[in-house]
CSV table of C-alpha atoms in Angstrom, one decimal:
chain,number,residue,atom,x,y,z
S,10,MET,CA,77.6,31.9,150.5
S,11,SER,CA,77.1,32.7,153.9
S,12,ARG,CA,74.7,36.0,155.9
S,13,ARG,CA,78.2,37.1,157.2
S,14,ASP,CA,79.8,36.8,153.9
S,15,ARG,CA,77.0,38.7,151.5
S,16,GLY,CA,77.3,41.4,154.3
S,17,MET,CA,81.1,41.6,153.8
S,18,ASP,CA,80.8,41.6,150.3
S,19,ARG,CA,77.9,44.7,150.3
S,20,ARG,CA,80.7,46.8,152.5
S,21,VAL,CA,83.5,46.5,150.2
S,22,HIS,CA,81.6,47.3,147.3
S,23,ALA,CA,80.0,50.3,148.9
S,24,TYR,CA,83.5,51.1,150.6
S,25,LYS,CA,84.9,51.4,146.8
S,26,GLY,CA,82.1,53.2,144.6
S,27,SER,CA,82.4,56.2,147.5
S,28,ILE,CA,86.6,56.5,146.3
S,29,THR,CA,85.5,56.5,142.4
S,30,ILE,CA,82.9,59.2,143.4
S,31,PHE,CA,85.5,61.2,145.1
S,32,LEU,CA,87.6,61.1,142.4
S,33,SER,CA,85.9,61.8,139.7
S,34,LEU,CA,84.5,65.4,141.7
S,35,ALA,CA,88.4,66.1,142.7
S,36,CYS,CA,89.4,65.4,138.4
S,37,ILE,CA,86.8,67.8,137.6
S,38,LEU,CA,88.2,70.5,139.5
S,39,PHE,CA,91.7,69.6,138.2
S,40,LEU,CA,90.5,69.9,134.6
S,41,SER,CA,88.6,72.6,135.0
S,42,LEU,CA,91.8,74.5,136.9
S,43,ILE,CA,93.6,73.3,133.7
S,44,CYS,CA,91.3,74.4,130.9
S,45,ALA,CA,91.1,78.0,132.9
S,46,VAL,CA,94.9,78.2,132.3
S,47,THR,CA,94.9,77.0,129.0
S,48,GLU,CA,92.9,79.3,128.2
S,49,SER,CA,94.2,82.0,129.5
S,50,ALA,CA,97.6,81.5,127.7
S,51,ARG,CA,95.9,80.7,124.4
S,52,ILE,CA,94.2,83.9,124.9
S,53,GLN,CA,97.5,85.4,125.4
S,54,GLY,CA,99.2,83.0,122.0
S,55,ALA,CA,96.1,84.6,119.6
S,56,LYS,CA,97.3,87.7,120.9
S,57,ALA,CA,100.4,87.0,119.5
S,58,GLN,CA,98.9,85.6,116.4
S,59,SER,CA,96.9,88.4,115.8
S,60,ALA,CA,100.2,90.9,115.8
S,61,ASN,CA,101.8,88.6,113.3
S,62,ILE,CA,98.4,88.1,111.3
S,63,THR,CA,98.3,91.9,110.9
S,64,GLY,CA,102.5,92.6,110.5
S,65,MET,CA,101.7,89.4,107.7
S,66,GLY,CA,98.4,91.4,106.3
S,67,THR,CA,100.0,94.0,105.9
S,68,PHE,CA,103.6,92.8,104.6
S,69,SER,CA,101.1,91.3,102.0
S,70,LEU,CA,99.3,94.6,101.3
S,71,LEU,CA,102.7,96.3,100.1
S,72,SER,CA,103.9,93.3,98.1
S,73,GLU,CA,101.5,94.2,95.4
S,74,PHE,CA,103.7,97.3,94.2
S,75,GLU,CA,103.6,98.2,90.2
S,76,THR,CA,106.6,96.2,89.1
S,77,GLY,CA,106.3,98.3,86.1
S,78,LEU,CA,107.7,101.3,88.1
S,79,LEU,CA,110.2,99.2,90.2
S,80,GLU,CA,111.8,97.9,86.8
S,81,LYS,CA,112.2,101.1,84.9
S,82,TYR,CA,113.3,103.1,87.8
S,83,GLU,CA,113.8,100.9,90.9
S,84,ILE,CA,111.2,102.2,92.9
S,85,PHE,CA,109.0,100.4,94.8
S,86,SER,CA,104.9,101.9,95.4
S,87,LEU,CA,101.9,100.6,95.4
S,88,ASP,CA,99.3,102.0,93.2
S,89,GLY,CA,96.5,103.4,95.3
S,90,GLY,CA,94.9,104.7,92.1
S,91,SER,CA,92.3,103.5,89.8
S,92,GLY,CA,90.8,105.3,86.8
S,93,GLY,CA,93.4,108.4,87.8
S,94,SER,CA,91.7,108.6,91.6
S,95,PHE,CA,92.8,107.9,94.5
S,96,GLN,CA,91.2,104.9,96.3
S,97,ILE,CA,92.1,104.1,99.5
S,98,GLN,CA,88.7,102.2,100.3
S,99,THR,CA,90.2,99.6,97.4
S,100,VAL,CA,93.2,99.2,99.1
S,101,ASN,CA,91.8,99.3,102.3
S,102,SER,CA,89.5,96.1,101.6
S,103,ARG,CA,92.7,94.2,99.6
S,104,PHE,CA,93.8,94.9,103.0
S,105,GLU,CA,91.1,92.9,105.4
S,106,GLU,CA,90.8,90.5,102.8
S,107,PHE,CA,94.6,89.7,103.6
S,108,VAL,CA,93.6,90.0,107.4
S,109,THR,CA,90.5,87.9,107.4
S,110,LEU,CA,92.5,85.1,105.1
S,111,ASN,CA,95.1,84.6,107.5
S,112,ALA,CA,93.3,84.9,110.5
S,113,ASN,CA,90.7,82.0,110.0
S,114,PRO,CA,93.2,78.9,107.9
S,115,LYS,CA,89.4,76.9,107.8
S,116,THR,CA,88.4,78.9,104.5
S,117,GLY,CA,88.8,77.3,102.0
S,118,LEU,CA,89.3,73.5,101.2
S,119,LEU,CA,90.1,72.0,105.0
S,120,LYS,CA,87.2,74.1,106.6
S,121,SER,CA,85.5,70.5,107.4
S,122,LEU,CA,89.3,69.1,108.8
S,123,ALA,CA,91.3,72.2,110.5
S,124,PHE,CA,91.1,72.7,114.3
S,125,ASP,CA,92.1,76.6,114.8
S,126,PRO,CA,93.1,76.9,118.4
S,127,TRP,CA,93.0,80.8,118.3
S,128,ASN,CA,89.6,80.7,117.3
S,129,LEU,CA,90.1,84.5,115.8
S,130,ALA,CA,87.7,86.5,113.8
S,131,ALA,CA,89.1,89.6,112.1
S,132,GLU,CA,86.2,92.4,113.1
S,133,SER,CA,87.7,95.8,111.6
S,134,CYS,CA,90.3,96.3,109.1
S,135,GLU,CA,91.2,100.3,108.4
S,136,ILE,CA,94.0,101.7,107.0
S,137,THR,CA,94.9,104.6,109.4
S,138,GLY,CA,97.6,106.6,107.6
S,139,TYR,CA,99.4,106.0,104.6
S,140,ALA,CA,102.4,108.2,102.2
S,141,LEU,CA,102.8,109.0,99.3
S,142,LEU,CA,106.1,109.0,97.1
S,143,THR,CA,105.8,112.4,96.4
S,144,ASP,CA,105.0,113.8,99.8
S,145,ASP,CA,107.2,116.3,101.2
S,146,LYS,CA,108.7,117.4,97.6
S,147,GLY,CA,109.4,113.9,96.3
S,148,GLU,CA,111.5,112.7,99.7
S,149,ALA,CA,110.5,109.3,99.4
S,150,PHE,CA,111.2,109.2,95.7
S,151,TYR,CA,114.8,110.3,97.3
S,152,GLN,CA,115.1,107.9,99.9
S,153,GLN,CA,115.1,104.9,97.8
S,154,ALA,CA,117.3,106.3,95.1
S,155,VAL,CA,119.6,107.2,97.1
S,156,SER,CA,119.4,103.4,98.9
S,157,TYR,CA,119.6,102.1,95.3
S,158,MET,CA,122.6,103.9,94.9
S,159,LYS,CA,124.3,103.1,98.3
S,160,ALA,CA,124.0,99.8,97.2
S,161,ASN,CA,125.0,99.9,93.2
S,162,ILE,CA,127.9,102.3,93.4
S,163,GLY,CA,131.8,101.3,93.7
S,164,VAL,CA,133.9,103.8,96.3
S,165,ILE,CA,136.1,105.0,94.1
S,166,ALA,CA,133.3,106.4,91.7
S,167,LEU,CA,131.2,107.3,94.7
S,168,GLU,CA,135.0,109.9,95.3
S,169,GLU,CA,135.2,110.9,91.5
S,170,LEU,CA,131.5,112.4,92.1
S,171,LEU,CA,132.4,113.7,95.2
S,172,LYS,CA,135.1,115.6,93.8
S,173,LEU,CA,132.5,117.6,90.9
S,174,ALA,CA,130.3,118.6,93.7
S,175,GLU,CA,132.7,119.8,95.6
S,176,GLY,CA,133.9,121.9,93.2
S,177,THR,CA,130.7,124.1,92.4
S,178,ASP,CA,131.2,126.6,95.0
S,179,GLU,CA,134.2,128.0,93.5
S,180,ILE,CA,132.5,127.8,89.7
S,181,GLU,CA,130.3,130.1,91.0
S,182,LYS,CA,132.3,131.9,92.2
S,183,LYS,CA,134.7,132.3,89.3
S,184,GLN,CA,130.8,133.1,87.2
S,185,GLU,CA,130.1,135.9,89.4
S,186,GLU,CA,133.7,137.4,88.7
S,187,TYR,CA,133.6,136.6,85.2
S,188,GLU,CA,129.8,138.3,85.3
S,189,THR,CA,131.0,140.5,87.4
S,190,SER,CA,134.1,141.7,84.8
S,191,GLN,CA,132.1,141.8,81.9
S,192,ASP,CA,129.9,143.9,83.6
S,193,ASN,CA,132.6,146.8,84.6
S,194,SER,CA,134.6,146.4,81.4
S,195,ASP,CA,131.0,147.7,79.7
S,196,GLY,CA,130.7,149.9,81.6
S,197,GLN,CA,133.9,151.5,81.4
S,198,LEU,CA,134.0,151.0,77.9
S,199,SER,CA,130.4,153.0,77.7
S,200,ASP,CA,132.1,155.6,79.8
S,201,LEU,CA,134.9,156.1,77.5
S,202,GLU,CA,132.8,156.3,74.4
S,203,ASP,CA,132.5,160.3,74.4
S,204,GLU,CA,136.1,160.9,75.0
S,205,LYS,CA,136.7,158.4,72.4
S,206,GLN,CA,134.3,160.1,69.6
S,207,GLU,CA,136.0,163.4,70.7
S,208,LYS,CA,139.2,162.4,69.8
S,209,LEU,CA,138.2,160.7,66.7
S,210,GLU,CA,136.5,164.1,65.7
S,211,VAL,CA,140.1,166.2,66.1
S,212,LEU,CA,141.6,163.5,64.3
S,213,GLU,CA,139.3,163.4,61.5
S,214,SER,CA,139.4,167.3,61.3
S,215,GLU,CA,143.4,167.8,61.9
S,216,ALA,CA,143.8,164.8,58.7
S,217,LEU,CA,140.8,166.7,56.7
S,218,GLU,CA,143.3,170.3,57.5
S,219,SER,CA,146.5,168.0,56.0
S,220,GLY,CA,144.7,166.4,53.2
S,221,GLU,CA,144.9,162.9,54.5
S,222,SER,CA,143.0,160.4,54.6
S,223,THR,CA,139.6,160.7,57.3
S,224,ASP,CA,138.9,157.4,57.5
S,225,ILE,CA,139.5,157.1,61.3
S,226,SER,CA,137.7,154.5,63.3
S,227,THR,CA,138.3,151.7,65.5
S,228,GLU,CA,135.4,149.6,64.0
S,229,THR,CA,137.8,147.7,61.5
S,230,VAL,CA,138.1,144.5,60.3
S,231,GLY,CA,141.0,143.7,62.5
S,232,ASN,CA,138.7,144.0,65.8
S,233,PRO,CA,137.4,140.7,66.8
S,234,LEU,CA,135.0,143.0,69.3
S,235,THR,CA,133.1,144.1,66.4
S,236,GLU,CA,132.1,139.8,65.7
S,237,ILE,CA,132.0,138.8,69.3
S,238,ALA,CA,129.7,141.6,69.9
S,239,LYS,CA,127.6,140.3,66.7
S,240,LEU,CA,127.5,136.6,68.3
S,241,ARG,CA,126.1,137.7,71.6
S,242,LYS,CA,123.5,138.5,70.1
S,243,LYS,CA,122.4,135.1,68.5
S,244,SER,CA,121.0,132.1,70.5
S,245,THR,CA,124.1,130.4,71.6
S,246,LEU,CA,122.4,127.4,71.1
S,247,GLU,CA,122.0,127.8,67.2
S,248,ILE,CA,125.8,128.5,67.6
S,249,VAL,CA,126.7,125.6,69.5
S,250,THR,CA,125.3,123.0,67.7
S,251,TRP,CA,125.7,124.2,63.9
S,252,ASP,CA,123.7,122.0,62.3
S,253,LYS,CA,122.6,119.2,64.5
S,254,ASN,CA,118.3,118.3,64.6
S,255,ILE,CA,116.9,119.0,68.0
S,256,SER,CA,114.5,117.6,69.3
S,257,GLU,CA,110.3,118.7,69.1
S,258,LYS,CA,109.0,117.2,71.9
S,259,SER,CA,107.0,119.8,74.1
S,260,VAL,CA,104.7,119.0,77.6
S,261,THR,CA,101.9,120.9,79.3
S,262,LEU,CA,104.0,122.0,82.0
S,263,ASN,CA,100.3,123.1,84.1
S,264,SER,CA,99.2,119.1,84.2
S,265,GLN,CA,102.9,117.9,85.4
S,266,PRO,CA,102.9,117.2,88.9
S,267,SER,CA,105.7,119.4,89.9
S,268,LYS,CA,103.3,122.1,89.0
S,269,SER,CA,100.7,120.9,90.9
S,270,SER,CA,98.7,121.1,93.6
S,271,LEU,CA,99.5,117.3,95.0
S,272,ARG,CA,97.2,114.7,97.5
S,273,LYS,CA,99.2,114.4,101.1
S,274,GLY,CA,99.8,111.8,102.7
S,275,SER,CA,98.5,111.0,106.2
S,276,LEU,CA,102.4,109.6,107.6
S,277,SER,CA,105.3,111.1,108.2
S,278,MET,CA,108.3,109.0,107.3
S,279,GLU,CA,111.7,109.4,108.8
S,280,SER,CA,114.9,110.6,106.5
S,281,GLU,CA,117.0,107.7,106.6
S,282,HIS,CA,119.6,109.3,103.9
S,283,SER,CA,120.8,112.9,104.0
S,284,GLY,CA,123.8,115.0,103.7
S,285,LEU,CA,125.9,115.6,100.8
S,286,VAL,CA,126.6,112.1,99.9
S,287,SER,CA,123.6,111.2,99.9
S,288,ASP,CA,122.6,114.5,97.6
S,289,VAL,CA,125.0,113.3,95.5
S,290,LEU,CA,124.3,109.7,94.9
S,291,PHE,CA,120.8,110.7,94.4
S,292,ARG,CA,121.7,112.8,91.2
S,293,GLU,CA,123.6,110.1,90.2
S,294,TYR,CA,120.0,108.4,90.4
S,295,LEU,CA,119.3,111.0,88.2
S,296,ALA,CA,121.8,110.9,85.1
S,297,ARG,CA,121.6,107.5,85.2
S,298,PHE,CA,118.2,106.8,85.1
S,299,PHE,CA,117.2,110.1,82.3
S,300,PRO,CA,118.2,110.6,79.1
S,301,ASN,CA,120.2,113.6,77.9
S,302,TYR,CA,120.7,115.5,74.8
S,303,ALA,CA,124.0,113.0,74.3
S,304,SER,CA,122.3,109.9,74.8
S,305,ASP,CA,121.5,107.6,72.4
S,306,GLU,CA,118.1,106.7,73.8
S,307,SER,CA,115.3,108.6,73.3
S,308,GLY,CA,112.3,109.6,76.6
S,309,ALA,CA,109.0,109.2,77.0
S,310,ALA,CA,107.2,112.7,76.5
S,311,LEU,CA,110.1,114.3,76.4
S,312,ASP,CA,114.0,113.2,74.7
S,313,TYR,CA,116.5,115.6,76.9
S,314,GLN,CA,115.0,114.6,80.1
S,315,LEU,CA,117.9,115.1,82.2
S,316,GLU,CA,118.5,118.9,80.6
S,317,TYR,CA,114.3,118.8,81.7
S,318,ILE,CA,115.4,118.3,85.3
S,319,LEU,CA,117.9,121.1,84.9
S,320,GLY,CA,115.6,123.3,83.2
S,321,GLY,CA,111.7,122.6,83.9
S,322,LYS,CA,111.2,124.4,80.6
S,323,ALA,CA,108.1,123.0,78.6
S,324,THR,CA,110.2,121.9,75.4
S,325,ASP,CA,113.0,119.8,74.5
S,326,GLU,CA,115.0,123.1,72.8
S,327,ASN,CA,113.9,124.8,75.5
S,328,ASN,CA,115.7,122.5,77.6
S,329,LEU,CA,118.8,122.8,75.5
S,330,LYS,CA,118.5,125.8,75.3
S,331,TYR,CA,118.7,126.7,79.1
S,332,VAL,CA,121.4,123.9,79.8
S,333,VAL,CA,123.9,125.7,76.6
S,334,ASN,CA,123.9,128.7,78.7
S,335,ARG,CA,124.8,127.4,81.8
S,336,LEU,CA,127.3,125.5,80.3
S,337,LEU,CA,128.7,128.8,78.8
S,338,LEU,CA,128.5,130.6,81.8
S,339,ILE,CA,130.7,127.5,83.7
S,340,ARG,CA,133.2,127.5,80.9
S,341,GLU,CA,133.6,131.6,80.6
S,342,GLY,CA,134.3,131.7,84.3
S,343,MET,CA,136.6,129.3,84.3
S,344,ASN,CA,138.2,130.1,81.1
S,345,TYR,CA,138.3,133.7,82.1
S,346,ALA,CA,140.2,133.3,85.2
S,347,TYR,CA,143.2,131.9,83.6
S,348,SER,CA,143.0,133.9,80.1
S,349,VAL,CA,143.7,137.0,83.2
S,350,SER,CA,146.3,134.5,85.5
S,351,ASN,CA,148.0,134.0,81.6
S,352,GLY,CA,150.8,136.4,81.0
S,353,SER,CA,151.5,135.4,77.2
S,354,MET,CA,147.7,135.8,76.7
S,355,ASN,CA,147.9,139.5,79.0
S,356,SER,CA,151.0,140.6,76.6
S,357,GLN,CA,148.8,139.6,73.4
S,358,ALA,CA,145.6,141.2,74.5
S,359,GLY,CA,148.1,144.5,75.1
S,360,ALA,CA,149.3,144.8,72.4
S,361,LEU,CA,146.3,144.2,70.3
S,362,ALA,CA,144.5,146.9,72.4
S,363,THR,CA,147.5,149.1,71.6
S,364,SER,CA,147.5,148.3,67.7
S,365,LEU,CA,143.2,149.5,67.9
S,366,THR,CA,143.3,152.4,70.4
S,367,GLY,CA,147.3,153.6,70.8
S,368,PHE,CA,146.7,156.4,67.9
S,369,LEU,CA,143.8,157.8,70.5
S,370,GLY,CA,146.4,158.8,73.2
S,371,ILE,CA,143.9,157.4,76.3
S,372,PRO,CA,145.1,154.9,78.2
S,373,ALA,CA,142.2,154.4,79.9
S,374,LEU,CA,140.4,153.5,76.5
S,375,THR,CA,143.7,151.1,75.3
S,376,ALA,CA,143.1,149.9,79.2
S,377,ALA,CA,139.4,149.1,78.8
S,378,THR,CA,139.9,147.3,75.9
S,379,LYS,CA,142.7,144.4,76.8
S,380,HIS,CA,140.2,143.8,79.4
S,381,ALA,CA,137.3,143.5,77.0
S,382,LEU,CA,139.2,141.7,74.3
S,383,LEU,CA,140.7,139.2,77.5
S,384,LEU,CA,137.0,138.7,78.1
S,385,ALA,CA,135.9,137.6,74.3
S,386,TRP,CA,138.8,135.6,74.3
S,387,SER,CA,136.8,133.6,76.5
S,388,TYR,CA,133.3,134.3,75.2
S,389,GLY,CA,135.2,132.7,72.3
S,390,GLU,CA,136.8,129.7,74.0
S,391,SER,CA,133.9,128.8,75.7
S,392,LEU,CA,131.8,129.0,72.5
S,393,VAL,CA,134.3,126.4,71.4
S,394,ASP,CA,134.8,124.3,74.3
S,395,VAL,CA,130.5,123.5,74.9
S,396,ARG,CA,130.3,122.8,71.0
S,397,ILE,CA,133.0,120.5,71.7
S,398,LEU,CA,131.0,119.4,74.3
S,399,LEU,CA,127.7,118.9,72.7
S,400,ASP,CA,129.7,117.1,69.5
S,401,GLY,CA,130.7,114.5,72.0
S,402,GLY,CA,134.2,115.4,73.1
S,403,LYS,CA,135.7,116.4,76.5
S,404,VAL,CA,136.6,119.8,77.4
S,405,PRO,CA,139.3,120.0,81.3
S,406,LEU,CA,137.0,122.1,83.9
S,407,ALA,CA,140.9,123.9,84.5
S,408,LYS,CA,142.9,124.9,81.0
S,409,ASP,CA,146.0,124.9,80.9
S,410,ALA,CA,148.6,126.0,77.8
S,411,GLY,CA,148.1,122.3,76.2
S,412,SER,CA,144.4,122.7,76.4
S,413,TRP,CA,143.2,126.6,75.5
S,414,SER,CA,142.2,126.1,71.8
S,415,LEU,CA,141.3,129.4,70.1
S,416,THR,CA,144.1,131.6,69.6
S,417,LEU,CA,143.5,135.7,69.3
S,418,GLU,CA,144.0,135.8,66.0
S,419,ASN,CA,141.4,133.7,65.2
S,420,LEU,CA,138.6,135.2,67.7
S,421,GLY,CA,137.2,137.2,65.2
S,422,ARG,CA,136.8,133.9,62.7
S,423,VAL,CA,135.3,131.6,65.9
S,424,THR,CA,132.8,130.5,63.8
S,425,GLU,CA,134.8,129.0,61.5
S,426,VAL,CA,136.7,127.2,64.2
S,427,LEU,CA,133.5,125.7,65.2
S,428,GLN,CA,132.7,123.8,62.2
S,429,SER,CA,136.1,121.0,63.5
S,430,GLY,CA,133.7,119.9,66.3
S,431,ALA,CA,135.1,117.8,69.0
S,432,LYS,CA,137.8,116.5,66.5
S,433,GLY,CA,141.1,114.7,68.9
S,434,LYS,CA,139.3,116.5,71.9
S,435,ASP,CA,139.1,113.6,74.3
S,436,GLU,CA,140.7,114.6,78.0
S,437,GLY,CA,138.7,116.3,80.5
S,438,LEU,CA,135.2,116.2,81.8
S,439,SER,CA,132.4,115.2,79.2
S,440,TYR,CA,128.8,116.8,78.7
S,441,LEU,CA,127.4,113.9,81.0
S,442,ASP,CA,129.9,115.3,84.2
S,443,TYR,CA,129.6,118.7,83.1
S,444,LEU,CA,125.3,118.0,83.5
S,445,ARG,CA,126.1,116.2,87.2
S,446,ILE,CA,128.0,119.8,87.9
S,447,LEU,CA,124.6,121.3,87.0
S,448,LEU,CA,122.4,119.4,88.9
S,449,ASN,CA,124.7,119.8,91.9
S,450,MET,CA,124.4,123.9,91.4
S,451,GLY,CA,120.5,123.1,91.1
S,452,SER,CA,117.5,123.0,93.3
S,453,LEU,CA,117.5,119.7,95.1
S,454,SER,CA,113.3,119.6,95.9
S,455,ASN,CA,113.1,121.0,91.9
S,456,GLN,CA,114.9,117.9,90.6
S,457,LYS,CA,112.7,115.8,92.8
S,458,MET,CA,109.7,116.7,91.8
S,459,ARG,CA,110.7,116.8,87.9
S,460,ALA,CA,112.2,113.5,88.1
S,461,LEU,CA,108.4,112.5,89.2
S,462,ASP,CA,106.4,114.2,86.0
S,463,LEU,CA,109.0,112.1,84.0
S,464,ILE,CA,108.7,109.0,85.8
S,465,GLN,CA,104.6,109.1,85.8
S,466,ALA,CA,104.9,110.2,81.8
S,467,ALA,CA,106.7,107.1,81.2
S,468,MET,CA,104.4,105.0,84.0
S,469,ARG,CA,101.9,106.1,81.2
S,470,GLN,CA,102.9,104.6,78.1
S,471,GLU,CA,103.0,101.1,79.6
S,472,ASP,CA,99.4,99.2,78.9
S,473,GLY,CA,96.6,99.7,81.0
S,474,MET,CA,98.5,102.4,82.7
S,475,SER,CA,96.9,105.9,80.7
S,476,ASN,CA,95.5,107.0,83.9
S,477,PHE,CA,99.5,106.5,86.5
S,478,GLN,CA,100.1,109.3,89.0
S,479,VAL,CA,102.8,109.8,91.0
S,480,GLN,CA,100.5,111.4,93.6
S,481,ASN,CA,98.5,108.4,93.7
S,482,CYS,CA,102.0,105.9,94.9
S,483,ILE,CA,102.0,104.3,98.3
S,484,VAL,CA,105.0,103.8,99.8
S,485,ALA,CA,103.7,103.3,103.5
S,486,VAL,CA,100.7,102.8,105.7
S,487,ALA,CA,100.1,102.0,109.1
S,488,THR,CA,97.3,99.5,109.7
S,489,SER,CA,95.1,98.5,112.3
S,490,VAL,CA,92.7,95.6,113.2
S,491,THR,CA,90.5,94.4,115.9
S,492,TYR,CA,89.9,91.2,116.9
S,493,ARG,CA,87.1,88.7,118.6
S,494,CYS,CA,88.8,86.1,120.7
S,495,GLY,CA,86.2,83.1,121.0
S,496,GLN,CA,86.1,81.0,124.0
S,497,VAL,CA,87.9,77.1,123.1
S,498,PHE,CA,88.5,75.7,127.1
S,499,PHE,CA,85.8,77.9,129.4
S,500,GLY,CA,83.1,75.8,129.2
S,501,LEU,CA,84.0,73.3,131.9
S,502,PRO,CA,85.1,76.1,134.1
S,503,GLN,CA,82.3,77.7,133.3
S,504,ALA,CA,80.0,75.2,134.1
S,505,VAL,CA,81.6,73.5,137.2
S,506,MET,CA,83.2,76.6,138.9
S,507,GLY,CA,80.5,78.9,137.8
S,508,ILE,CA,82.4,81.5,136.2
S,509,THR,CA,81.0,83.8,133.4
S,510,GLY,CA,83.4,84.9,130.7
S,511,SER,CA,82.9,86.0,127.1
S,512,ASP,CA,85.4,86.7,123.7
S,513,VAL,CA,87.7,88.6,124.2
S,514,THR,CA,88.2,91.4,122.1
S,515,PHE,CA,91.9,93.5,121.1
S,516,THR,CA,93.3,95.6,118.8
S,517,GLN,CA,96.3,95.3,117.2
S,518,THR,CA,98.6,97.5,114.6
S,519,ALA,CA,101.5,97.5,112.6
S,520,SER,CA,103.3,100.1,109.9
S,521,LEU,CA,105.4,99.0,107.5
S,522,ALA,CA,107.2,101.1,104.4
S,523,TYR,CA,109.6,100.6,101.7
């Protein structure tokens, strides 16, 4: 090769080298820019991923709900108690564990093989708020019960329940009318007692002078008011249950959640369900999940659980006594309203009142006695009605001539009539239907908390649940997690462009309720 050729070759090689260096520098700059943009996008993706991780951790925490509570009562709740005490720190540790595992996929067997583009680390995990099953007098319990019933009750059944609920105002009005009439009748007879005694003394004196019998009295065997007066002094429960055995179970009231000062959650929950329909559905939930006197099943702590929800007494016997007295009052009001509107019954009562007091010549006493007979007749019929209900029969809410059982002649022998029980009485409302009416007439807040009393007692009978407390049951949580997002693609831009940077920290929050 000549000297000229060797010179040209050196020039060609020098030219090619200068182009390669320039392109390399340009590529480095472009790569740095791409890495910076990628890192920015990765950070935004990491924030989205951290939101997902926080949500998953919260969801995973609440997925550890108490299965026994769900199986027995269709209620979702996370038991936050341990040994009877509330342990929010333990719950928080479980949440932190869920978040940590999801934030760091390199944990475990594939640690050396996994690539984590987000490079997230959970620096702090905290439950910032929680709601309990007992908050606001059992409002969370009410909401879940109504949601379950809305998903599991038919339209026709709901319409029938609404009819019972809408008729409670009329029932209460007739109860008040009966009680007022009873008080007025007692007052009238009391006011006329002196005049009656004076008249009797005159008649006895006249009979003595004429040599006739002096045994003049309205307190004769033919006066049913005497027998009814004796019955009113007895326990209604003993009269209507006859020879049936009554449960002797009891509870200590001051240890029940409804009678205790309870822990309160720090999180407020929105009420999704409210109004008449929701109230009716909740009360139907109570009727379906808690046994009563007419049920074949026995319950935890108490057998007559629906009666406890109504009465709130310490023993099955006292709760049944409360319900029986309320049922009697319902029937007295309805029966009295029918008796005063029935012409035949008024005529019979008037005729008997005349035979009992007419000879005294005191029209006001005869009128008051007629009224007292109608009231006593309604009372006697009501005793028969309650006896039928407790014996498994049915009684119409509003009576007619065909459904009225007790004759005026049998009023003085009503205890004998009660022995027949519910024979042939299969039309009208059952005992459970009347309990539904009483539920609709009662305090909703009391019913919610008393139901929780029974739920706590039932859960304590499960294995390992002897210290279960409904006030420890978590139904909603609010969570907060602070993440640190490490650098992945930012090394090249820092080296080439001289850009300084550090790990990014941010906080994600989440909330979830059953």
